Each structure stands twice: as structure tokens, then as C-alpha cells.
Amino acid sequence: MNRRDFVLGAVGAGALAFVAPRILRAGAPISMTVYKESTCGCCKEWIKHVKKHGFTVKVVEMSDVTPVKRSSGVPLAFGSCHTALVGKYVVEGHVPADLILRMLTEKAAIVGLAVPGMPIGSPGMEQDGIVQKYNVMAWTADGRSRVYASRG
């Protein structure tokens, strides 16, 4: 699958305007580092999700991911089971890959995105077609937060 087809599949043809042409031309996978505990099965599933959507992933297994969350500025209320770093951004929890791409292409003026908790139906938390409504939150360095997108 080429980069253009991947983007169309990830965000839909109507949303292609969100995708920066530079990323499409580059064709190189986008790298991220995921910090997780070795026993976390849903983290493994989320990693499969982002890999399926074109990211290359370095996994760092830790006994406690809390220090990474703290040093990355993840608000306590946004905590989840894993923390990823991609470019200059932090991705906390089960954030859908298309929204990570949107954040990267928009060059959003935020620290990162988070899906607080572990909502059923979010990437990596799929369960028999059940999808809970959940918000993907964005936060800034000065502590402000807002809903970046809603799903479910």
C-alpha cells in the first residue's frame, strides 16, 4: 500500500485536505516510541493498530510508565496504560491513528493527545463490536485542555 492509499484509508477521501502534502511525498513511515508495561495486552493491540496505519514503532517495556508520563507532561486526569512519543508530541492511551496523523499534519499547537482511561471500542480495546462514546483530549503546555475529537 502506498502512502496516498494509506492516508485515504485512514482519514477518508473527504478529509484528505487535513493531510500535509509533504508527508504524502515523503513516503517514509512515521516513527514513534511506545512506553508500556510488559504485561499489558491492550497496549500490544494498540501498537498493532498504529503499525497497520503506517507507523514504525519502537517499544520500550518498563515496570512503571509513570515517570515517562510525568516527564512528558501528561495531565494526571488523562492517564492511560501506555505513553507514546511521536515527533514533538505525546500520545497517551488508545488514540486512533488517524487523529495522530491529523495532529502531525496540522502541526497542532498542543503537547499531545490522550484518550483517558481505556474505553471499550477504542483502538486496542475492541470487544465484540461494542463501542463506548469517548473523547480524544488535547492539552497545551500551560495546562489548558479541550476535546480534539469524539468517537463512538
mmCIF file of C-alpha atoms in Angstrom:
data_model
loop_
_atom_site.group_PDB
_atom_site.id
_atom_site.type_symbol
_atom_site.label_atom_id
_atom_site.label_comp_id
_atom_site.label_asym_id
_atom_site.label_seq_id
_atom_site.Cartn_x
_atom_site.Cartn_y
_atom_site.Cartn_z
ATOM 1 C CA MET A 1 0.000 0.000 0.000
ATOM 2 C CA ASN A 2 1.431 3.385 -0.925
ATOM 3 C CA ARG A 3 1.317 6.424 1.362
ATOM 4 C CA ARG A 4 -1.575 8.092 -0.503
ATOM 5 C CA ASP A 5 -3.758 4.969 -0.258
ATOM 6 C CA PHE A 6 -2.880 4.626 3.411
ATOM 7 C CA VAL A 7 -3.920 8.206 4.121
ATOM 8 C CA LEU A 8 -7.155 7.846 2.178
ATOM 9 C CA GLY A 9 -7.968 4.705 4.132
ATOM 10 C CA ALA A 10 -7.029 6.239 7.463
ATOM 11 C CA VAL A 11 -8.854 9.552 7.211
ATOM 12 C CA GLY A 12 -11.206 9.163 4.257
ATOM 13 C CA ALA A 13 -11.100 10.898 0.901
ATOM 14 C CA GLY A 14 -13.161 13.839 2.166
ATOM 15 C CA ALA A 15 -10.665 14.574 4.913
ATOM 16 C CA LEU A 16 -7.586 14.430 2.687
ATOM 17 C CA ALA A 17 -7.272 18.217 2.982
ATOM 18 C CA PHE A 18 -6.017 17.638 6.533
ATOM 19 C CA VAL A 19 -3.008 15.740 5.259
ATOM 20 C CA ALA A 20 0.087 17.750 4.509
ATOM 21 C CA PRO A 21 1.447 17.075 1.011
ATOM 22 C CA ARG A 22 4.967 16.913 2.456
ATOM 23 C CA ILE A 23 4.099 13.832 4.489
ATOM 24 C CA LEU A 24 2.485 12.208 1.466
ATOM 25 C CA ARG A 25 5.552 12.854 -0.687
ATOM 26 C CA ALA A 26 7.977 11.693 1.936
ATOM 27 C CA GLY A 27 6.661 8.137 1.802
ATOM 28 C CA ALA A 28 8.737 7.272 4.858
ATOM 29 C CA PRO A 29 6.985 5.697 7.812
ATOM 30 C CA ILE A 30 6.468 7.905 10.837
ATOM 31 C CA SER A 31 8.396 6.700 13.868
ATOM 32 C CA MET A 32 7.081 6.582 17.402
ATOM 33 C CA THR A 33 8.355 5.200 20.685
ATOM 34 C CA VAL A 34 5.818 3.494 22.944
ATOM 35 C CA TYR A 35 6.464 3.090 26.668
ATOM 36 C CA LYS A 36 4.426 0.275 28.207
ATOM 37 C CA GLU A 37 4.400 -2.390 30.864
ATOM 38 C CA SER A 38 5.321 -5.864 29.586
ATOM 39 C CA THR A 39 2.087 -7.452 30.805
ATOM 40 C CA CYS A 40 -0.291 -5.062 29.035
ATOM 41 C CA GLY A 41 -2.201 -6.876 26.292
ATOM 42 C CA CYS A 42 -4.268 -3.917 25.111
ATOM 43 C CA CYS A 43 -1.056 -1.923 24.570
ATOM 44 C CA LYS A 44 0.122 -4.658 22.209
ATOM 45 C CA GLU A 45 -3.168 -4.387 20.306
ATOM 46 C CA TRP A 46 -2.886 -0.580 20.032
ATOM 47 C CA ILE A 47 0.672 -0.987 18.716
ATOM 48 C CA LYS A 48 -0.683 -3.350 16.030
ATOM 49 C CA HIS A 49 -3.259 -0.654 15.164
ATOM 50 C CA VAL A 50 -0.711 2.121 14.642
ATOM 51 C CA LYS A 51 1.645 -0.200 12.726
ATOM 52 C CA LYS A 52 -1.255 -1.171 10.454
ATOM 53 C CA HIS A 53 -1.680 2.545 9.742
ATOM 54 C CA GLY A 54 1.915 3.073 8.668
ATOM 55 C CA PHE A 55 3.797 3.976 11.840
ATOM 56 C CA THR A 56 7.055 2.293 12.785
ATOM 57 C CA VAL A 57 7.150 1.579 16.476
ATOM 58 C CA LYS A 58 9.954 1.166 18.966
ATOM 59 C CA VAL A 59 8.608 -0.454 22.131
ATOM 60 C CA VAL A 60 10.202 0.230 25.499
ATOM 61 C CA GLU A 61 8.909 -2.084 28.205
ATOM 62 C CA MET A 62 9.082 -0.754 31.760
ATOM 63 C CA SER A 63 7.894 -1.889 35.164
ATOM 64 C CA ASP A 64 6.293 1.547 35.692
ATOM 65 C CA VAL A 65 5.451 4.052 32.954
ATOM 66 C CA THR A 66 4.575 6.838 35.421
ATOM 67 C CA PRO A 67 7.962 8.603 35.167
ATOM 68 C CA VAL A 68 7.561 8.877 31.365
ATOM 69 C CA LYS A 69 4.065 10.316 31.785
ATOM 70 C CA ARG A 70 5.354 12.876 34.309
ATOM 71 C CA SER A 71 8.381 13.925 32.260
ATOM 72 C CA SER A 72 6.211 14.197 29.131
ATOM 73 C CA GLY A 73 3.660 16.442 30.837
ATOM 74 C CA VAL A 74 0.671 14.096 30.638
ATOM 75 C CA PRO A 75 -2.071 15.534 32.871
ATOM 76 C CA LEU A 76 -2.913 13.131 35.698
ATOM 77 C CA ALA A 77 -6.584 13.024 34.630
ATOM 78 C CA PHE A 78 -5.590 11.888 31.124
ATOM 79 C CA GLY A 79 -3.589 8.856 32.226
ATOM 80 C CA SER A 80 -3.973 5.529 30.492
ATOM 81 C CA CYS A 81 -1.921 2.378 30.123
ATOM 82 C CA HIS A 82 0.806 3.454 27.695
ATOM 83 C CA THR A 83 2.557 6.620 26.543
ATOM 84 C CA ALA A 84 3.954 7.208 23.063
ATOM 85 C CA LEU A 85 6.232 9.906 21.718
ATOM 86 C CA VAL A 86 5.940 10.821 18.052
ATOM 87 C CA GLY A 87 7.783 13.840 16.672
ATOM 88 C CA LYS A 88 7.410 16.601 19.273
ATOM 89 C CA TYR A 89 4.115 15.197 20.540
ATOM 90 C CA VAL A 90 2.916 12.892 23.311
ATOM 91 C CA VAL A 91 0.181 10.330 22.670
ATOM 92 C CA GLU A 92 -1.412 8.912 25.816
ATOM 93 C CA GLY A 93 -3.548 5.807 25.645
ATOM 94 C CA HIS A 94 -5.725 4.448 22.880
ATOM 95 C CA VAL A 95 -5.697 7.406 20.451
ATOM 96 C CA PRO A 96 -6.800 6.425 16.921
ATOM 97 C CA ALA A 97 -4.022 6.537 14.306
ATOM 98 C CA ASP A 98 -5.935 8.883 12.002
ATOM 99 C CA LEU A 99 -6.060 11.502 14.763
ATOM 100 C CA ILE A 100 -2.340 11.163 15.402
ATOM 101 C CA LEU A 101 -1.766 11.794 11.683
ATOM 102 C CA ARG A 102 -4.120 14.783 11.806
ATOM 103 C CA MET A 103 -2.214 16.238 14.777
ATOM 104 C CA LEU A 104 1.100 15.781 12.959
ATOM 105 C CA THR A 105 -0.093 17.257 9.679
ATOM 106 C CA GLU A 106 -1.842 20.214 11.318
ATOM 107 C CA LYS A 107 1.280 20.868 13.383
ATOM 108 C CA ALA A 108 -1.134 21.449 16.222
ATOM 109 C CA ALA A 109 -0.019 23.866 18.948
ATOM 110 C CA ILE A 110 -0.519 21.258 21.661
ATOM 111 C CA VAL A 111 1.627 18.971 23.775
ATOM 112 C CA GLY A 112 -0.318 15.909 22.735
ATOM 113 C CA LEU A 113 -3.450 13.816 22.536
ATOM 114 C CA ALA A 114 -4.949 11.456 25.074
ATOM 115 C CA VAL A 115 -7.786 9.006 25.418
ATOM 116 C CA PRO A 116 -8.225 8.945 29.194
ATOM 117 C CA GLY A 117 -8.898 5.538 30.687
ATOM 118 C CA MET A 118 -9.441 2.582 28.411
ATOM 119 C CA PRO A 119 -12.836 2.940 26.650
ATOM 120 C CA ILE A 120 -14.234 -0.179 25.001
ATOM 121 C CA GLY A 121 -14.105 0.160 21.219
ATOM 122 C CA SER A 122 -11.100 2.458 21.085
ATOM 123 C CA PRO A 123 -8.138 1.066 19.090
ATOM 124 C CA GLY A 124 -6.686 -1.845 21.017
ATOM 125 C CA MET A 125 -9.807 -2.128 23.183
ATOM 126 C CA GLU A 126 -12.130 -3.667 20.602
ATOM 127 C CA GLN A 127 -14.721 -6.023 22.062
ATOM 128 C CA ASP A 128 -17.477 -7.769 20.079
ATOM 129 C CA GLY A 129 -18.485 -4.620 18.184
ATOM 130 C CA ILE A 130 -19.188 -2.671 21.383
ATOM 131 C CA VAL A 131 -18.059 0.949 21.185
ATOM 132 C CA GLN A 132 -18.343 3.375 24.090
ATOM 133 C CA LYS A 133 -18.505 7.064 23.255
ATOM 134 C CA TYR A 134 -15.201 8.667 24.175
ATOM 135 C CA ASN A 135 -13.337 11.919 23.735
ATOM 136 C CA VAL A 136 -9.819 12.367 22.467
ATOM 137 C CA MET A 137 -8.370 15.201 24.503
ATOM 138 C CA ALA A 138 -5.664 17.704 23.536
ATOM 139 C CA TRP A 139 -3.624 19.638 26.062
ATOM 140 C CA THR A 140 -1.216 22.554 25.994
ATOM 141 C CA ALA A 141 1.933 23.302 27.972
ATOM 142 C CA ASP A 142 0.081 25.901 30.074
ATOM 143 C CA GLY A 143 -2.394 23.264 31.279
ATOM 144 C CA ARG A 144 -5.375 24.044 29.092
ATOM 145 C CA SER A 145 -7.242 21.121 27.551
ATOM 146 C CA ARG A 146 -10.022 20.655 25.035
ATOM 147 C CA VAL A 147 -11.827 17.928 23.155
ATOM 148 C CA TYR A 148 -9.873 17.299 19.949
ATOM 149 C CA ALA A 149 -12.345 14.721 18.586
ATOM 150 C CA SER A 150 -15.161 12.460 19.777
ATOM 151 C CA ARG A 151 -15.659 8.848 18.783
ATOM 152 C CA GLY A 152 -18.230 6.145 19.312
#
